[in-house]
Coordinates of C-alpha atoms (C1' of nucleotides) in Angstrom, one line a residue:
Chain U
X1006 CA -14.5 -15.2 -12.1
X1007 CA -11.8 -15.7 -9.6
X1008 CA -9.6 -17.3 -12.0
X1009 CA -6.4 -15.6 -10.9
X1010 CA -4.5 -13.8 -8.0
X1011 CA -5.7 -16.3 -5.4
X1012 CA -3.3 -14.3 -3.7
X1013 CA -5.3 -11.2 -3.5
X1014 CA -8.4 -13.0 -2.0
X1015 CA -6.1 -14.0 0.9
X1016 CA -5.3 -10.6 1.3
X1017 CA -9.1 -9.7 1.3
X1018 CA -9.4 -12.5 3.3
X1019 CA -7.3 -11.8 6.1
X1020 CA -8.1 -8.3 6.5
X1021 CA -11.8 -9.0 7.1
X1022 CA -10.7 -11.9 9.5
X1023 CA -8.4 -9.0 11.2
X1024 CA -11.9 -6.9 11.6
X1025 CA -13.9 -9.4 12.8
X1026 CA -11.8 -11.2 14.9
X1027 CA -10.9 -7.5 16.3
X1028 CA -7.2 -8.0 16.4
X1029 CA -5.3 -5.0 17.6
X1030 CA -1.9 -3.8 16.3
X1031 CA 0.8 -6.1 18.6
X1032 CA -1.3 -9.6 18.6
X1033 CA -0.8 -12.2 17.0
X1034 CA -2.4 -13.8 14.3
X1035 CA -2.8 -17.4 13.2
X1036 CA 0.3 -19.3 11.8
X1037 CA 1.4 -19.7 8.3
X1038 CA -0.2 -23.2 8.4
X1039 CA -2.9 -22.7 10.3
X1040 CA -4.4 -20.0 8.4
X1041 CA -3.3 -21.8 5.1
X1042 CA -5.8 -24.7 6.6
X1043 CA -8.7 -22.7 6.9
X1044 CA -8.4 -20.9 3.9
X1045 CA -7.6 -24.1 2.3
X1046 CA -4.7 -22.9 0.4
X1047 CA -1.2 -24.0 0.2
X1048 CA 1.2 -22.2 2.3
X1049 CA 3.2 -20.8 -0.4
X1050 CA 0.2 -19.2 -1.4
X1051 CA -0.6 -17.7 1.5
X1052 CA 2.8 -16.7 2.2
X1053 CA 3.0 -14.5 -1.1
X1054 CA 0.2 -12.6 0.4
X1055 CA 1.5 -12.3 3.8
X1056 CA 5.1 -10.8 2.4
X1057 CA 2.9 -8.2 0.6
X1058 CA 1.2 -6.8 3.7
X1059 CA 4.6 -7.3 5.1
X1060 CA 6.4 -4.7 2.7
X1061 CA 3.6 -2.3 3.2
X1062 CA 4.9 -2.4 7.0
X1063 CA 1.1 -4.0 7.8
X1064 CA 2.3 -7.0 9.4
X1065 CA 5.3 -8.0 11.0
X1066 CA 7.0 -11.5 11.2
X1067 CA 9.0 -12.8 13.6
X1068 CA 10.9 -15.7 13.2
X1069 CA 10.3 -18.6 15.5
X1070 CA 7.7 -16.3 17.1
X1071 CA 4.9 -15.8 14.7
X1072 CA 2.8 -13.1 12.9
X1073 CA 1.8 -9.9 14.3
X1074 CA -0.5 -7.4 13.4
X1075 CA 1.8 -3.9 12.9
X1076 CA 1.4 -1.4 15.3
X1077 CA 2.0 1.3 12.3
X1078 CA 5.1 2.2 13.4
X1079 CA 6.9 -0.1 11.2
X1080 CA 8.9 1.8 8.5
X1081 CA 10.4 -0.9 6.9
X1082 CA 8.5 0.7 3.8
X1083 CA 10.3 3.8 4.0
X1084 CA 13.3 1.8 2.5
X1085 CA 11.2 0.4 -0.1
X1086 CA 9.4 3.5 -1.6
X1087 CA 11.9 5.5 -1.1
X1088 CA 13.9 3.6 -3.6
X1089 CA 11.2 2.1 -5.4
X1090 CA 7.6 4.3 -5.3
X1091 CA 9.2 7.9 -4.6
X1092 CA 12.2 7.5 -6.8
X1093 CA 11.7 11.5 -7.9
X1094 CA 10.8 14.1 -6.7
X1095 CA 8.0 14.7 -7.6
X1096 CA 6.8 11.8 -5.7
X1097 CA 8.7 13.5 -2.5
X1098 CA 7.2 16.7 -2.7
X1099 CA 3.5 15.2 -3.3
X1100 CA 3.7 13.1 0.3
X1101 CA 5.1 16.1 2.0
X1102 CA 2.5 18.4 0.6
X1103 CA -0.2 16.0 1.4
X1104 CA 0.9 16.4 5.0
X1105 CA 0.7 19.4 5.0
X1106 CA -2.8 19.4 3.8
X1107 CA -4.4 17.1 6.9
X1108 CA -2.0 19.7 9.1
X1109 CA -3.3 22.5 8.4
X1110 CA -6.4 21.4 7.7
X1111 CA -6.9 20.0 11.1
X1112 CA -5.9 23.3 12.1
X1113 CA -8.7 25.1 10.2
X1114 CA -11.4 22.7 12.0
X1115 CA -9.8 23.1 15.4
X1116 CA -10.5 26.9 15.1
X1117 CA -13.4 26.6 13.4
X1118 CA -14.8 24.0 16.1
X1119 CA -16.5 26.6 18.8
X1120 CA -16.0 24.3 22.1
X1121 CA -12.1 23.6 20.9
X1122 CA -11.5 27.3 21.9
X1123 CA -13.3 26.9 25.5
X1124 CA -11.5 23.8 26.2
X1125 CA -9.4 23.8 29.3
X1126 CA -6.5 21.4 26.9
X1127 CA -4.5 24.1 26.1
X1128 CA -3.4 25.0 29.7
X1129 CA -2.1 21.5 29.7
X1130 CA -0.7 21.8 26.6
X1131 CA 1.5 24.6 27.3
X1132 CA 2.8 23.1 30.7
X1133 CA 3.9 19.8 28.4
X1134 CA 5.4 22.1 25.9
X1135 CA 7.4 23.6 28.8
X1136 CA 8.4 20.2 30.5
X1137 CA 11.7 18.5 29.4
X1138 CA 12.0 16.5 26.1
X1139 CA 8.8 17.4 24.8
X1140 CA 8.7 15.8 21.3
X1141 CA 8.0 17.3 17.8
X1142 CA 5.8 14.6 16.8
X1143 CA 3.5 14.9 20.1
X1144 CA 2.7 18.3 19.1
X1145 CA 1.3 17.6 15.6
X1146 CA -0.4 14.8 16.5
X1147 CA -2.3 15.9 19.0
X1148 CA -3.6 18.8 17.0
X1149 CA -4.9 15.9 14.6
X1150 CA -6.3 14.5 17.2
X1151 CA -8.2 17.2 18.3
X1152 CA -9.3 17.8 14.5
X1153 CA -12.0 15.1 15.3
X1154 CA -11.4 13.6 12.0
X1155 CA -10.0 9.8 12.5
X1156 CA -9.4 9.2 9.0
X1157 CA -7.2 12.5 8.6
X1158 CA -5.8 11.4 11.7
X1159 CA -5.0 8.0 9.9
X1160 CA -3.8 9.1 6.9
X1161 CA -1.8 11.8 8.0
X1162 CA -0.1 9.4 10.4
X1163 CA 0.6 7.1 7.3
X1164 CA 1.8 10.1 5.4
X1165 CA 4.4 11.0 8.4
X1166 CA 6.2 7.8 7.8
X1167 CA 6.5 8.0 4.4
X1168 CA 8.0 11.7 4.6
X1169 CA 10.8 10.5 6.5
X1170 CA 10.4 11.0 10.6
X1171 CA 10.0 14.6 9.9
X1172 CA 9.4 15.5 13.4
X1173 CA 11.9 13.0 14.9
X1174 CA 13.9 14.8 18.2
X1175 CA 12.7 17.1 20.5
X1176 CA 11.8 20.6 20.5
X1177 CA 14.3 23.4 21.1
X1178 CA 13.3 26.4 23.3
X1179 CA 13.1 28.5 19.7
X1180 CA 10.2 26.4 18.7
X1181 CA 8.5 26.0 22.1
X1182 CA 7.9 29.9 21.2
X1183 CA 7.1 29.2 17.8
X1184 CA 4.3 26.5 19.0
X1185 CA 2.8 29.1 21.9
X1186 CA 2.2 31.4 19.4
X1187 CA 0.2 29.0 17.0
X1188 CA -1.5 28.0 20.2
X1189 CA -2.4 31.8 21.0
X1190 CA -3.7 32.0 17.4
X1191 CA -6.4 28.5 17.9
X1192 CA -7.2 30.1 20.9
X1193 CA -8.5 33.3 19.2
X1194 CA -9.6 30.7 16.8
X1195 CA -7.8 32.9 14.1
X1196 CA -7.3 30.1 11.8
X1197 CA -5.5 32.2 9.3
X1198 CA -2.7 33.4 11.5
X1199 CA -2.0 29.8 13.1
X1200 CA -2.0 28.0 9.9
X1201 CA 0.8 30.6 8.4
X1202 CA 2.5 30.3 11.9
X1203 CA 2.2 26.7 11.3
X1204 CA 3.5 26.9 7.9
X1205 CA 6.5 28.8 9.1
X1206 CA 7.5 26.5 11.9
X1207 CA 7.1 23.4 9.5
X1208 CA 9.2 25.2 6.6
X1209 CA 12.1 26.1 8.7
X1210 CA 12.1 22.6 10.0
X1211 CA 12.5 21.4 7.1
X1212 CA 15.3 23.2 6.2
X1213 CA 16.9 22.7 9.6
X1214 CA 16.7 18.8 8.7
X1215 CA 18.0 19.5 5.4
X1216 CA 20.9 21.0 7.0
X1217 CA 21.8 18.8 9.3
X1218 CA 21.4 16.3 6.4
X1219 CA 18.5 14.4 8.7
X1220 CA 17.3 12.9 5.9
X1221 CA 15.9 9.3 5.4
Chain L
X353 CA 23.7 -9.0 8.6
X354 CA 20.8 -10.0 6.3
X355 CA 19.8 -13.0 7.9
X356 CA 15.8 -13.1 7.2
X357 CA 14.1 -11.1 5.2
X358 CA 15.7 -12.8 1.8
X359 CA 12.9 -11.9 -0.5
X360 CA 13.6 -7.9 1.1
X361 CA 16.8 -8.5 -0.9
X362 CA 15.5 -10.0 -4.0
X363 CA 12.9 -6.9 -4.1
X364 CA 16.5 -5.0 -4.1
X365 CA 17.7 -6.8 -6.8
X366 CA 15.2 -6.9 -9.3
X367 CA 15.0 -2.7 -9.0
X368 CA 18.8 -2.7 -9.2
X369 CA 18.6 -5.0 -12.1
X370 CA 15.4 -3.0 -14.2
X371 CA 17.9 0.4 -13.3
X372 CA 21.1 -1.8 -15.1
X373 CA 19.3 -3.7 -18.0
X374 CA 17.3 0.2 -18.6
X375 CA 14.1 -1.8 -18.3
X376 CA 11.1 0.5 -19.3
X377 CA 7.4 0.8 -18.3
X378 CA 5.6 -2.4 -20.3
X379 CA 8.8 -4.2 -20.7
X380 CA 9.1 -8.0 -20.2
X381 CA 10.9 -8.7 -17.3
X382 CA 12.9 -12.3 -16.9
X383 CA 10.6 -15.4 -16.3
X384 CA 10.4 -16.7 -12.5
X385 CA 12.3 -19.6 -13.1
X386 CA 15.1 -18.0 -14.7
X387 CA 15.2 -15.1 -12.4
X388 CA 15.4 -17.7 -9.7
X389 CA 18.2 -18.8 -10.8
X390 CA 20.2 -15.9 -11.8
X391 CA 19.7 -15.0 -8.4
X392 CA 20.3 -18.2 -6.5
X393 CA 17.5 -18.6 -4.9
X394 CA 13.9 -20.9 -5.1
X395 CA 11.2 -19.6 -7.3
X396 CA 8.8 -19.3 -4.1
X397 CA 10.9 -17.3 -2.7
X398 CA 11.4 -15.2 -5.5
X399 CA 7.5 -14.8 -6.1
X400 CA 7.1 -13.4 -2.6
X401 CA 9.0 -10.9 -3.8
X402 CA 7.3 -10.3 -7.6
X403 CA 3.5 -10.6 -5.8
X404 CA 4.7 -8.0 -3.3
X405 CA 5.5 -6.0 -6.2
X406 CA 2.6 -6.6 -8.0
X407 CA 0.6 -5.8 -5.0
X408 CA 2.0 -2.4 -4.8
X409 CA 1.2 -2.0 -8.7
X410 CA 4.6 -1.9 -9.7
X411 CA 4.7 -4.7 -12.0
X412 CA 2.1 -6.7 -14.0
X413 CA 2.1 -10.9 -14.4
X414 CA -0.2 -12.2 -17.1
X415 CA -0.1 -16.0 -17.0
X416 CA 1.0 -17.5 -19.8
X417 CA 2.8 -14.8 -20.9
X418 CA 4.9 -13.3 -18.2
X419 CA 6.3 -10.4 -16.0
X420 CA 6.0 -7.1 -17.1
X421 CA 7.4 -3.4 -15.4
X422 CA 4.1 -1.3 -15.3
X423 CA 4.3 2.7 -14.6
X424 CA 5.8 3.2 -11.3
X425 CA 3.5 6.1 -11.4
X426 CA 0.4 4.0 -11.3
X427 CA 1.5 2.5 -7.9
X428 CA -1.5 0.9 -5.8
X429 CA -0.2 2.0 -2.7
X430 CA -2.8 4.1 -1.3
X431 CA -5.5 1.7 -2.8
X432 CA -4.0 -1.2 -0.5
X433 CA -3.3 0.6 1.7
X434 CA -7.1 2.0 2.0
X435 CA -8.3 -1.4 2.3
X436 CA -7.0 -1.2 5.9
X437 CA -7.5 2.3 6.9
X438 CA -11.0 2.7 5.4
X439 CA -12.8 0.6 7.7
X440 CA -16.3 -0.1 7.5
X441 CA -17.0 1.7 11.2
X442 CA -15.5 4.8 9.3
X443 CA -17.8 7.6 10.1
X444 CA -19.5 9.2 7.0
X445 CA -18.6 12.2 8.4
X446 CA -15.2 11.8 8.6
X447 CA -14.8 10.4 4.7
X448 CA -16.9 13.4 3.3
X449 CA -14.5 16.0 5.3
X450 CA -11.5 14.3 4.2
X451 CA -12.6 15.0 0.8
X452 CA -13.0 18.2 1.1
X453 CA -10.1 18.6 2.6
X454 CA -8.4 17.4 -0.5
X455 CA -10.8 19.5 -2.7
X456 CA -10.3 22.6 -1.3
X457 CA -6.2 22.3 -0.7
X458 CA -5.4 21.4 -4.4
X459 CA -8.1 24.9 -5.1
X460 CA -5.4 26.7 -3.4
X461 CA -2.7 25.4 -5.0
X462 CA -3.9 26.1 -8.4
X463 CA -4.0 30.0 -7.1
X464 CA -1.3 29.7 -5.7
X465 CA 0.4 28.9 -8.3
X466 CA 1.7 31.7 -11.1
X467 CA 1.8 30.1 -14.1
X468 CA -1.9 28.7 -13.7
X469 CA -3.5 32.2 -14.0
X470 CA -2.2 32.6 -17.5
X471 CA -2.8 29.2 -18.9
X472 CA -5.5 28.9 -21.7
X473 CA -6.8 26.1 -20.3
X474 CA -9.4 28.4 -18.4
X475 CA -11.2 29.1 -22.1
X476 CA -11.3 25.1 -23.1
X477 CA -13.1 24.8 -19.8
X478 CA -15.5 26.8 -19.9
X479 CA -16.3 25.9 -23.3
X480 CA -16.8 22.0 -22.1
X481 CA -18.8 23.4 -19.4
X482 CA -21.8 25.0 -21.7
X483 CA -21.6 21.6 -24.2
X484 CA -23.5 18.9 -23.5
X485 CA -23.9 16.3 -20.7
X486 CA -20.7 18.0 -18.6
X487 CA -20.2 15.6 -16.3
X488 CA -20.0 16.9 -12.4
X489 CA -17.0 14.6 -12.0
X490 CA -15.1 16.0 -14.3
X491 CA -15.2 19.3 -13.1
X492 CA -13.6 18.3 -9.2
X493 CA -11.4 15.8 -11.2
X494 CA -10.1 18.4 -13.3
X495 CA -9.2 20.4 -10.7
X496 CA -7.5 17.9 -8.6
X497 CA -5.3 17.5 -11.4
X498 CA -4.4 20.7 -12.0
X499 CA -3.6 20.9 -8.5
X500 CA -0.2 18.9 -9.6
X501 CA -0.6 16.7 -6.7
X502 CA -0.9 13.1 -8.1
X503 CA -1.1 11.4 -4.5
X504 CA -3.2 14.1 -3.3
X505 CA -5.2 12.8 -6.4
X506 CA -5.2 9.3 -5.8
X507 CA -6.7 9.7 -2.1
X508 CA -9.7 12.2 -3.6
X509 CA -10.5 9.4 -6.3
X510 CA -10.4 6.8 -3.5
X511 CA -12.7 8.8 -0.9
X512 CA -15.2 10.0 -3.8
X513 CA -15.7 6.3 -4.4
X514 CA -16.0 5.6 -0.7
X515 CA -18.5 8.4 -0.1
X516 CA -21.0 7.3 -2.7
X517 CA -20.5 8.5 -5.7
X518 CA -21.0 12.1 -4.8
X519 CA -20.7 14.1 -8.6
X520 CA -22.6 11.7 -10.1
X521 CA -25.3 13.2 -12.6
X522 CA -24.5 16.3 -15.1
X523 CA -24.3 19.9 -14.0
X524 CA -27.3 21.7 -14.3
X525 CA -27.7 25.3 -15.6
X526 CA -27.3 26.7 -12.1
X527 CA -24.4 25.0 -11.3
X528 CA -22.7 26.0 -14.3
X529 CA -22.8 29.2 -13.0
X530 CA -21.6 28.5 -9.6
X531 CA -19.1 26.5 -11.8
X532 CA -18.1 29.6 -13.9
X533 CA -17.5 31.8 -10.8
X534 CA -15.6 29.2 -9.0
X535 CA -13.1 29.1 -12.1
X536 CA -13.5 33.6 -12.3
X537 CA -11.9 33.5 -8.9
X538 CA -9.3 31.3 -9.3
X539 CA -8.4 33.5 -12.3
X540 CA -8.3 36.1 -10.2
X541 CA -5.9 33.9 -7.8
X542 CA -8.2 34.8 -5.5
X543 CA -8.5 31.4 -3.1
X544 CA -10.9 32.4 -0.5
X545 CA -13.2 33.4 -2.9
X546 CA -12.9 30.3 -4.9
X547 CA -13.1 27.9 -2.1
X548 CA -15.6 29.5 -0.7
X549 CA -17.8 29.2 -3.5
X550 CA -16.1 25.6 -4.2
X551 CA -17.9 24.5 -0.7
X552 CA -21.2 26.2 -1.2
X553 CA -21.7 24.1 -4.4
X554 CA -20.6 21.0 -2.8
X555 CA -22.5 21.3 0.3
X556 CA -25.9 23.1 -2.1
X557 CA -25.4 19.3 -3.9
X558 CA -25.2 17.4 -0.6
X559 CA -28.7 18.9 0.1
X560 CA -29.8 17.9 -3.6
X561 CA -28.7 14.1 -3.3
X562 CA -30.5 14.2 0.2
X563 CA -33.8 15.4 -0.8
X564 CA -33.9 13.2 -4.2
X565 CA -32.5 10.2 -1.9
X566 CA -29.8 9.6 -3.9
X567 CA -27.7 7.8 -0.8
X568 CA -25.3 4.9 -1.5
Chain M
dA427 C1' -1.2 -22.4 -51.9
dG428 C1' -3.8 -20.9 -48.1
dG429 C1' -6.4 -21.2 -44.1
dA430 C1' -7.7 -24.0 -40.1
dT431 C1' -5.9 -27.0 -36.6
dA432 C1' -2.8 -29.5 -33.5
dT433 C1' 1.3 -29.5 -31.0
dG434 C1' 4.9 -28.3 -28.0
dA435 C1' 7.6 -24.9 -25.5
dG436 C1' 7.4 -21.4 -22.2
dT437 C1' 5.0 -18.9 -18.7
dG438 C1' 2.7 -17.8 -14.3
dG439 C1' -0.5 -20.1 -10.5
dC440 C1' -0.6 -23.2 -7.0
dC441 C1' 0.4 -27.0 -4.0
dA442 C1' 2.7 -30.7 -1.0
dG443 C1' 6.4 -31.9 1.6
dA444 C1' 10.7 -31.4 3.4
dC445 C1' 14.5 -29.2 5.9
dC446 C1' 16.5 -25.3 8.6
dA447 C1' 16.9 -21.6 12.2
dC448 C1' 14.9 -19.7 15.8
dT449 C1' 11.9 -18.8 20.1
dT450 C1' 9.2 -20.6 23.8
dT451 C1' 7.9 -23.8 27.0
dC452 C1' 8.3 -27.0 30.5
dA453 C1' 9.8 -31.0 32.6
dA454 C1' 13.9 -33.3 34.1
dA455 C1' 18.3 -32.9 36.2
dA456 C1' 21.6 -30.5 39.2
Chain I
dT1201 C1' 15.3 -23.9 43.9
dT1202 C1' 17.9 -23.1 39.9
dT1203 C1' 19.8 -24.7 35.7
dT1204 C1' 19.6 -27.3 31.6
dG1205 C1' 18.0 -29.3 27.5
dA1206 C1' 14.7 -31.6 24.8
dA1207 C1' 10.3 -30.9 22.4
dA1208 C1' 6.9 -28.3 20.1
dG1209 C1' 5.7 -24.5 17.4
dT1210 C1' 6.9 -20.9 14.2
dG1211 C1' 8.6 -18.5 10.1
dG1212 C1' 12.3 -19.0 6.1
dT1213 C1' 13.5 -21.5 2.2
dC1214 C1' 14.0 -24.9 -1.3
dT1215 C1' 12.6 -28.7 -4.4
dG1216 C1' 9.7 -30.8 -7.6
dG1217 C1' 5.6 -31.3 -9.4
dC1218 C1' 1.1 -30.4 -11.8
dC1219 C1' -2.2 -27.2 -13.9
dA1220 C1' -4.0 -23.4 -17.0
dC1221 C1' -2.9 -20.3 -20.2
dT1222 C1' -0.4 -18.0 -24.3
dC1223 C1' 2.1 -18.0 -28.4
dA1224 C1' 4.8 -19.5 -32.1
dT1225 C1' 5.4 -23.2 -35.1
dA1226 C1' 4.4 -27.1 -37.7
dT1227 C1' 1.0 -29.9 -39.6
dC1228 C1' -3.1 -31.1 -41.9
dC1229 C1' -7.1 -30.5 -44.8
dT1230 C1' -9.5 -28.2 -48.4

DNA sequence: AGGATATGAGTGGCCAGACCACTTTCAAAA
DNA sequence: TTTTGAAAGTGGTCTGGCCACTCATATCCT
């Protein structure tokens, strides 16, 4: 039965021991050798598994210091799949339209959500939106947040990497309009006219990165 | 420069060298040894690099025989990388909106979409649909494909399996109704309706597993 | 001659041991 | 007290070996 890819049971392996033994993003795991003890397999072995989750930006080594569980903000991956996985287009346009799905799907269960609209969050929100350096990426996130769903929220956040920092920088006073006005719309909980809004602000980004040749 | 990460290179190397030597999809890629070294380097090193490949689904080792380029396009990416984000403490909830989610976004990209309107594959459908045995399955499955989406596609596949097998069974005659006006209205272009109608039926079957017990 | 069998080369799977480069720690020296 | 440096621990890499498996070839038996 488990005649081959010994390999792949390590990575089983030490994601179940990374549930258990509830390690966070940032610690530390066991050593190369010490974990190749326990599992009693050799360390090369284990280290072909390790380099996987490594290229899929789930782990991080450190030389000298050890093995840490990633804290998902490693995009050493980009470099990868860009080159690799998402060598057409095709591939581009699917993880940016993906995005876009959890987005403005969040969006639809915010306003759909009947407390969401009575919440005092929004007040806040604004007042960040009109503080300094208030970033892209804050905005968006939040709204998954507030979708409720964690596994949107999850792979949405996965899907951000892959699409190239699309919301890297902060936002300009243009946009700080452009966000109020998506805010007005949850508000009234009209979900149409904040998801077009949405759409709108997230199309012209794009082509604002496009010209400043932000890509990535 | 490139101080660590050496197998990061090799990883480089081998897609450099499948884009130079025009190395298809099922081709036979160099043995280990030999690869290792061509490229100056130890064969452990160098299988960190294939097994991180081969995790991702980008190429294919059968003992015995060798190294083989698969489909790019097949790419286990989200299936690893589900392994991590799909936690056990996952709310039901949560999985069965996300779903959804991708359900009802690729609905509105088929109607969104011109060309889809006109297509004859509308006719084949519904003739499939009144044969026998049509398969639940294949109706959502169908769709996501249509959507055009092939990531979009890969998370749906991964969350139907997560959620319990939720189309299994054959339609019966009253879905095939619902079935038929959910495929009228995307004829029409007409997404609201279409989705609309889309989540009646799904949430009509939640019900039906429910009261026959058909959890997982 | 033809089919079954044995053999050997080639391959990936795995392991043990050995260095190296690096970071941390902590005790000894200033 | 501060500085220094040696030791322990870690990941990075290589070597060489053995095993299990596949396949093509040669060999043997009928």
């Amino acid at each position: 039965m488990n005649q081959s890819k010994r390999y792949l049971d390590i990575v089983r392996d030490i994601r179940d021991m990374i549930r258990q033994e509830k390690i966070k993003p940032g610690d530390r795991i066991p050593s190369e050798r010490e974990l190749a003890e326990t599992m009693q397999v050799g360390r090369s072995t284990l280290r072909e598994a390790l380099r996987s989750l490594e290229l899929l930006g789930l782990i991080e080594t450190r030389r000298g210091e050890g093995t840490f569980l990633s804290d998902y903000r490693n995009h050493k991956l980009v470099e990868v799949l860009s080159t690799f996985v998402l060598q057409d287009n095709q591939s581009h346009e699917d993880v940016w339209r993906t995005r876009q799905i959890h987005e403005m799907a969040a969006i639809h269960e915010i306003c759909q959500n009947e407390a969401a609209s009575q919440m005092k969050i929004w007040d806040s929100f604004r007042l960040r939106l009109e503080g300094e350096s208030f970033q892209r990426e804050d905005f968006v996130r939040e709204l998954m947040v507030l979708s409720g769903n964690r596994l949107s929220l999850k792979i949405w956040f996965l899907l951000k990497q892959y699409s190239g920092n699309p919301y890297d920088g902060t936002v300009s006073s243009e946009e700080i309009d452009r966000m109020n006005d998506i805010l007005t719309a949850i508000e009234r909980q009209d979900a149409d006219t904040a998801i077009r809004e949405f759409k709108a602000w997230s199309e012209w980004l794009q082509k604002e990165r496009i010209r400043n040749g932000n890509y990535s």
